[in-house]
Amino acid sequence: LCALSAGCSQANSVQRKIYIPLNRTAPCVRLLNATHQIGCQSSISGDTGVIHVVEKEEDLGWVLAEGPDPPYMVLLDGSLFTRRVLQQLKGTSRVSGLAVAAAKPSPAQGFSPGLQCPNDGFGVYSQDYGPEFAHCNRTLWNPLGSGLSYEDFDFPIFLLEDANETKVIKQCYQDHNVPRGGSAPQYPLCAMQLFSHMHAVSSTVTCMRRSSLQSTFSINPEVVCDPLLDYNIWSTLQPINASGKVEPGKEVVMVATRVDSHSFFWNVAPGAEAAVSSFVTHLAAAEALHKASDVQLLPRNVMFTFFQGETFDYIGSSRMVYDMQKEKFPLRLDNIHSFLELSQVALRTDSRLWLHTDPISRLNHSVEAQVRHMLDVLSNSSQGLNVTLEEVGFSQPLPPSSFQRFLRARHIPGVVLTDHRTSFHNRYYQSRFDTPENIQLQYPEGLSPEETLEYVTDTAKALADIATVVARALYQLAGGANSSSAIQADPRTVTRLLYGFLIRMNNSWFQSIIKADLKGILGDVPQHYVAVSSPVNTTYLVQYVLANLTGTVVNLTKEECLSPEKSPSTDRELFDYSWVQGSLEPNSSSRLPFCVRSTVRLSKALSPAFELRQWGSTEYSTWTESRWKDIRARIFLVASRELEIITLVVGVAILLLSLLATYFINAKAEILFSIPRDPGAVSY
């Protein structure tokens, strides 16, 4: 055992001397829908190639034609990660993989690997409803979209997130791979190996069928893909029975936004403008409205809704509509009085917000009257604030929005608020560059983390103004009779939310408002990808932030809070109870926990296509994510092919010689190893 242990430790030591692991990487993974696959993968044993650094397009010549040692593993400067360059690399067998160095600053010309017409085919416009608006015929919403995230690559692509690791790779390249004196570099050469083999192939139909067969006939099924899923977060201004049904005559004003984003690389989705700016504004508006004194007396209720998976063909909103239609949700579609959605709102020009409506449903006189009332209410709510609201004309359709999924089911009066009239102002839509810098979120130098958390930025003030407009408008739409001028969103809340969801999740405020057993979700760098394991960090945090901002601290013990059904003073059907860890005591490491009562709930954000087992559906989202066994990257020195062959031949020759020698020794064993007779022994 000691010898075996020593041998294993020596083998690990040898491996560490040969390989340098790259620990801060983000892979491109495979996603699938009803018709095809997108993303990247390596071979089952990983792909290896000689490293070549490409810092300008002219350097591609060595990789594509001139270099004598293919295949190459390209270390690409982040500024060259474009469709034109990737198409060149995709069309050759001389490339075995791609490592992309993180680019700073963000490309000035913009970069969006998403589609020019996001969620095309899954919104309300089709050949049967507003055909002139279908497929973005009238308005191209994301003109910078290259579609790279929706293409299939047969080699691995990794993002190098650590600049120090990138320096190590470049130094290895400089030491071993740079041609010197006009001649090709000599072996050994610096190489890279990328592992990202994906188990699923072809389409969601294929992978789900294989997984289903495995689950049916195998004791240990090998699932090859999983649906993208999570949970929607919703809450009401006035409590409703979560397990019952709202009365048919009870009207609800619905306000919604999305909470997920996406980029080319797995789980790298900052989504500052695409998602965070809107749901932060939404949260601040919910807090402001709850502080109004007479909200429990309003004739109409208000429902705050945060949809997950909207990036992938409206997963969350389509599921809520489906549940409402099947009466699996407390509300029915008939209960919705009006619909207000917050889309991208942080990049305003001259403080303007644009009010988008659906020109087709407005042809109905009743809907038109209600939409006109909504527009008037919103305009009145902006008075005295640094927000200018302008309507978009009848000639333009709705932008990509969750509201479109509700319109597919019923003509509902609704408005979508955005910072853009036509195409997106966001030049980094669905990319890793949609960061705090994209929405001009800036802090003075030298602040501590706690000071940064509390510092009210200009971006926070601007979004607080929008939240105030939304809260005042919701109050009036819900039938509020009093003046709404006293309703005011708190810029300090907005600045805390921006810091937590864009800069650092692991901060003192987020720590104080979540359950103790969830503190592991507070990572350093926030990401907002929907994923397949749920709930994701963003969902949990939006849930507990919303409960903190709109709920009430109640005087219950930990046991009563965790089991409210055992306490006669609680109502489990109307409220949710959470025992959160609270803030730190002064000069102590212990916390002051408390119980929060709120109306915040979670509901499934899983596409109805998987509930119905219609994996080839064109009505609902069918996106799945492939499973994988191992994702890692490493660099090492590789010998020449000739030396490898010589080593193999010599090894085989030594093996054969050893076998031959063993055979002859064994055949002559009696002679070679016979015991000589004792000369003193005499036989008669």
mmCIF file of N, CA and C in Angstrom, residues 405-446:
data_model
loop_
_atom_site.group_PDB
_atom_site.id
_atom_site.type_symbol
_atom_site.label_atom_id
_atom_site.label_comp_id
_atom_site.label_asym_id
_atom_site.label_seq_id
_atom_site.Cartn_x
_atom_site.Cartn_y
_atom_site.Cartn_z
ATOM 1 N N ARG A 405 -46.483 37.149 -25.932
ATOM 2 C CA ARG A 405 -47.027 35.818 -25.651
ATOM 3 C C ARG A 405 -48.441 35.909 -25.080
ATOM 4 N N PHE A 406 -48.737 36.956 -24.330
ATOM 5 C CA PHE A 406 -50.088 37.132 -23.808
ATOM 6 C C PHE A 406 -51.046 37.550 -24.911
ATOM 7 N N LEU A 407 -50.545 38.373 -25.844
ATOM 8 C CA LEU A 407 -51.388 38.788 -26.960
ATOM 9 C C LEU A 407 -51.735 37.618 -27.875
ATOM 10 N N ARG A 408 -50.877 36.611 -27.932
ATOM 11 C CA ARG A 408 -51.194 35.426 -28.740
ATOM 12 C C ARG A 408 -52.434 34.720 -28.211
ATOM 13 N N ALA A 409 -52.667 34.860 -26.897
ATOM 14 C CA ALA A 409 -53.794 34.157 -26.275
ATOM 15 C C ALA A 409 -55.049 35.019 -26.167
ATOM 16 N N ARG A 410 -54.869 36.345 -26.019
ATOM 17 C CA ARG A 410 -56.029 37.207 -25.806
ATOM 18 C C ARG A 410 -55.651 38.654 -26.075
ATOM 19 N N HIS A 411 -56.582 39.433 -26.592
ATOM 20 C CA HIS A 411 -56.344 40.859 -26.807
ATOM 21 C C HIS A 411 -56.379 41.568 -25.463
ATOM 22 N N ILE A 412 -55.199 41.920 -24.959
ATOM 23 C CA ILE A 412 -55.067 42.583 -23.665
ATOM 24 C C ILE A 412 -54.483 43.972 -23.905
ATOM 25 N N PRO A 413 -55.051 44.999 -23.341
ATOM 26 C CA PRO A 413 -54.444 46.335 -23.466
ATOM 27 C C PRO A 413 -53.067 46.333 -22.801
ATOM 28 N N GLY A 414 -52.072 46.835 -23.504
ATOM 29 C CA GLY A 414 -50.740 46.802 -22.920
ATOM 30 C C GLY A 414 -49.788 47.791 -23.547
ATOM 31 N N VAL A 415 -48.724 48.113 -22.775
ATOM 32 C CA VAL A 415 -47.686 49.047 -23.212
ATOM 33 C C VAL A 415 -46.333 48.471 -22.814
ATOM 34 N N VAL A 416 -45.363 48.600 -23.707
ATOM 35 C CA VAL A 416 -43.986 48.183 -23.422
ATOM 36 C C VAL A 416 -43.116 49.433 -23.392
ATOM 37 N N LEU A 417 -42.398 49.648 -22.275
ATOM 38 C CA LEU A 417 -41.521 50.811 -22.121
ATOM 39 C C LEU A 417 -40.103 50.429 -22.520
ATOM 40 N N THR A 418 -39.496 51.225 -23.395
ATOM 41 C CA THR A 418 -38.106 50.988 -23.799
ATOM 42 C C THR A 418 -37.370 52.315 -23.931
ATOM 43 N N ASP A 419 -36.048 52.216 -24.040
ATOM 44 C CA ASP A 419 -35.240 53.410 -24.292
ATOM 45 C C ASP A 419 -34.989 53.630 -25.778
ATOM 46 N N HIS A 420 -35.558 52.770 -26.625
ATOM 47 C CA HIS A 420 -35.323 52.875 -28.072
ATOM 48 C C HIS A 420 -36.658 52.955 -28.803
ATOM 49 N N ARG A 421 -36.682 53.750 -29.859
ATOM 50 C CA ARG A 421 -37.897 53.853 -30.668
ATOM 51 C C ARG A 421 -37.958 52.731 -31.693
ATOM 52 N N THR A 422 -36.835 52.533 -32.383
ATOM 53 C CA THR A 422 -36.780 51.466 -33.391
ATOM 54 C C THR A 422 -35.768 50.418 -32.928
ATOM 55 N N SER A 423 -34.596 50.361 -33.566
ATOM 56 C CA SER A 423 -33.616 49.339 -33.205
ATOM 57 C C SER A 423 -33.025 49.619 -31.823
ATOM 58 N N PHE A 424 -32.473 48.561 -31.205
ATOM 59 C CA PHE A 424 -31.922 48.662 -29.857
ATOM 60 C C PHE A 424 -30.803 49.699 -29.785
ATOM 61 N N HIS A 425 -30.779 50.469 -28.695
ATOM 62 C CA HIS A 425 -29.609 51.298 -28.399
ATOM 63 C C HIS A 425 -28.458 50.449 -27.868
ATOM 64 N N ASN A 426 -28.787 49.274 -27.383
ATOM 65 C CA ASN A 426 -27.796 48.374 -26.801
ATOM 66 C C ASN A 426 -26.938 47.751 -27.906
ATOM 67 N N ARG A 427 -25.682 48.202 -28.016
ATOM 68 C CA ARG A 427 -24.781 47.681 -29.053
ATOM 69 C C ARG A 427 -24.133 46.357 -28.654
ATOM 70 N N TYR A 428 -24.431 45.893 -27.451
ATOM 71 C CA TYR A 428 -23.827 44.638 -26.972
ATOM 72 C C TYR A 428 -24.911 43.656 -26.531
ATOM 73 N N TYR A 429 -26.025 43.653 -27.229
ATOM 74 C CA TYR A 429 -27.142 42.790 -26.876
ATOM 75 C C TYR A 429 -26.724 41.321 -26.918
ATOM 76 N N GLN A 430 -27.054 40.587 -25.857
ATOM 77 C CA GLN A 430 -26.720 39.165 -25.721
ATOM 78 C C GLN A 430 -25.230 38.907 -25.918
ATOM 79 N N SER A 431 -24.406 39.738 -25.316
ATOM 80 C CA SER A 431 -22.967 39.508 -25.393
ATOM 81 C C SER A 431 -22.335 39.710 -24.029
ATOM 82 N N ARG A 432 -21.081 39.263 -23.913
ATOM 83 C CA ARG A 432 -20.359 39.397 -22.645
ATOM 84 C C ARG A 432 -19.963 40.843 -22.364
ATOM 85 N N PHE A 433 -20.179 41.725 -23.329
ATOM 86 C CA PHE A 433 -19.830 43.136 -23.150
ATOM 87 C C PHE A 433 -20.997 43.970 -22.617
ATOM 88 N N ASP A 434 -22.140 43.335 -22.371
ATOM 89 C CA ASP A 434 -23.281 44.060 -21.803
ATOM 90 C C ASP A 434 -23.072 44.164 -20.292
ATOM 91 N N THR A 435 -22.108 44.952 -19.921
ATOM 92 C CA THR A 435 -21.591 45.047 -18.560
ATOM 93 C C THR A 435 -22.016 46.360 -17.901
ATOM 94 N N PRO A 436 -21.650 46.580 -16.635
ATOM 95 C CA PRO A 436 -21.978 47.867 -15.997
ATOM 96 C C PRO A 436 -21.492 49.072 -16.782
ATOM 97 N N GLU A 437 -20.336 48.934 -17.436
ATOM 98 C CA GLU A 437 -19.814 50.059 -18.223
ATOM 99 C C GLU A 437 -20.755 50.421 -19.368
ATOM 100 N N ASN A 438 -21.488 49.438 -19.882
ATOM 101 C CA ASN A 438 -22.398 49.693 -20.995
ATOM 102 C C ASN A 438 -23.528 50.630 -20.607
ATOM 103 N N ILE A 439 -23.934 50.624 -19.334
ATOM 104 C CA ILE A 439 -25.010 51.515 -18.885
ATOM 105 C C ILE A 439 -24.446 52.672 -18.054
ATOM 106 N N GLN A 440 -23.145 52.958 -18.269
ATOM 107 C CA GLN A 440 -22.462 54.085 -17.616
ATOM 108 C C GLN A 440 -22.541 54.029 -16.083
ATOM 109 N N LEU A 441 -22.419 52.831 -15.533
ATOM 110 C CA LEU A 441 -22.413 52.665 -14.083
ATOM 111 C C LEU A 441 -20.984 52.880 -13.595
ATOM 112 N N GLN A 442 -20.732 54.022 -12.972
ATOM 113 C CA GLN A 442 -19.377 54.407 -12.592
ATOM 114 C C GLN A 442 -19.314 54.791 -11.117
ATOM 115 N N TYR A 443 -18.175 54.443 -10.503
ATOM 116 C CA TYR A 443 -17.950 54.748 -9.087
ATOM 117 C C TYR A 443 -16.631 55.495 -8.932
ATOM 118 N N PRO A 444 -16.541 56.378 -7.947
ATOM 119 C CA PRO A 444 -15.257 57.045 -7.680
ATOM 120 C C PRO A 444 -14.216 56.019 -7.226
ATOM 121 N N GLU A 445 -12.962 56.310 -7.496
ATOM 122 C CA GLU A 445 -11.887 55.411 -7.086
ATOM 123 C C GLU A 445 -11.681 55.486 -5.573
ATOM 124 N N GLY A 446 -11.202 54.381 -5.025
ATOM 125 C CA GLY A 446 -10.826 54.352 -3.618
ATOM 126 C C GLY A 446 -11.927 54.012 -2.647
#
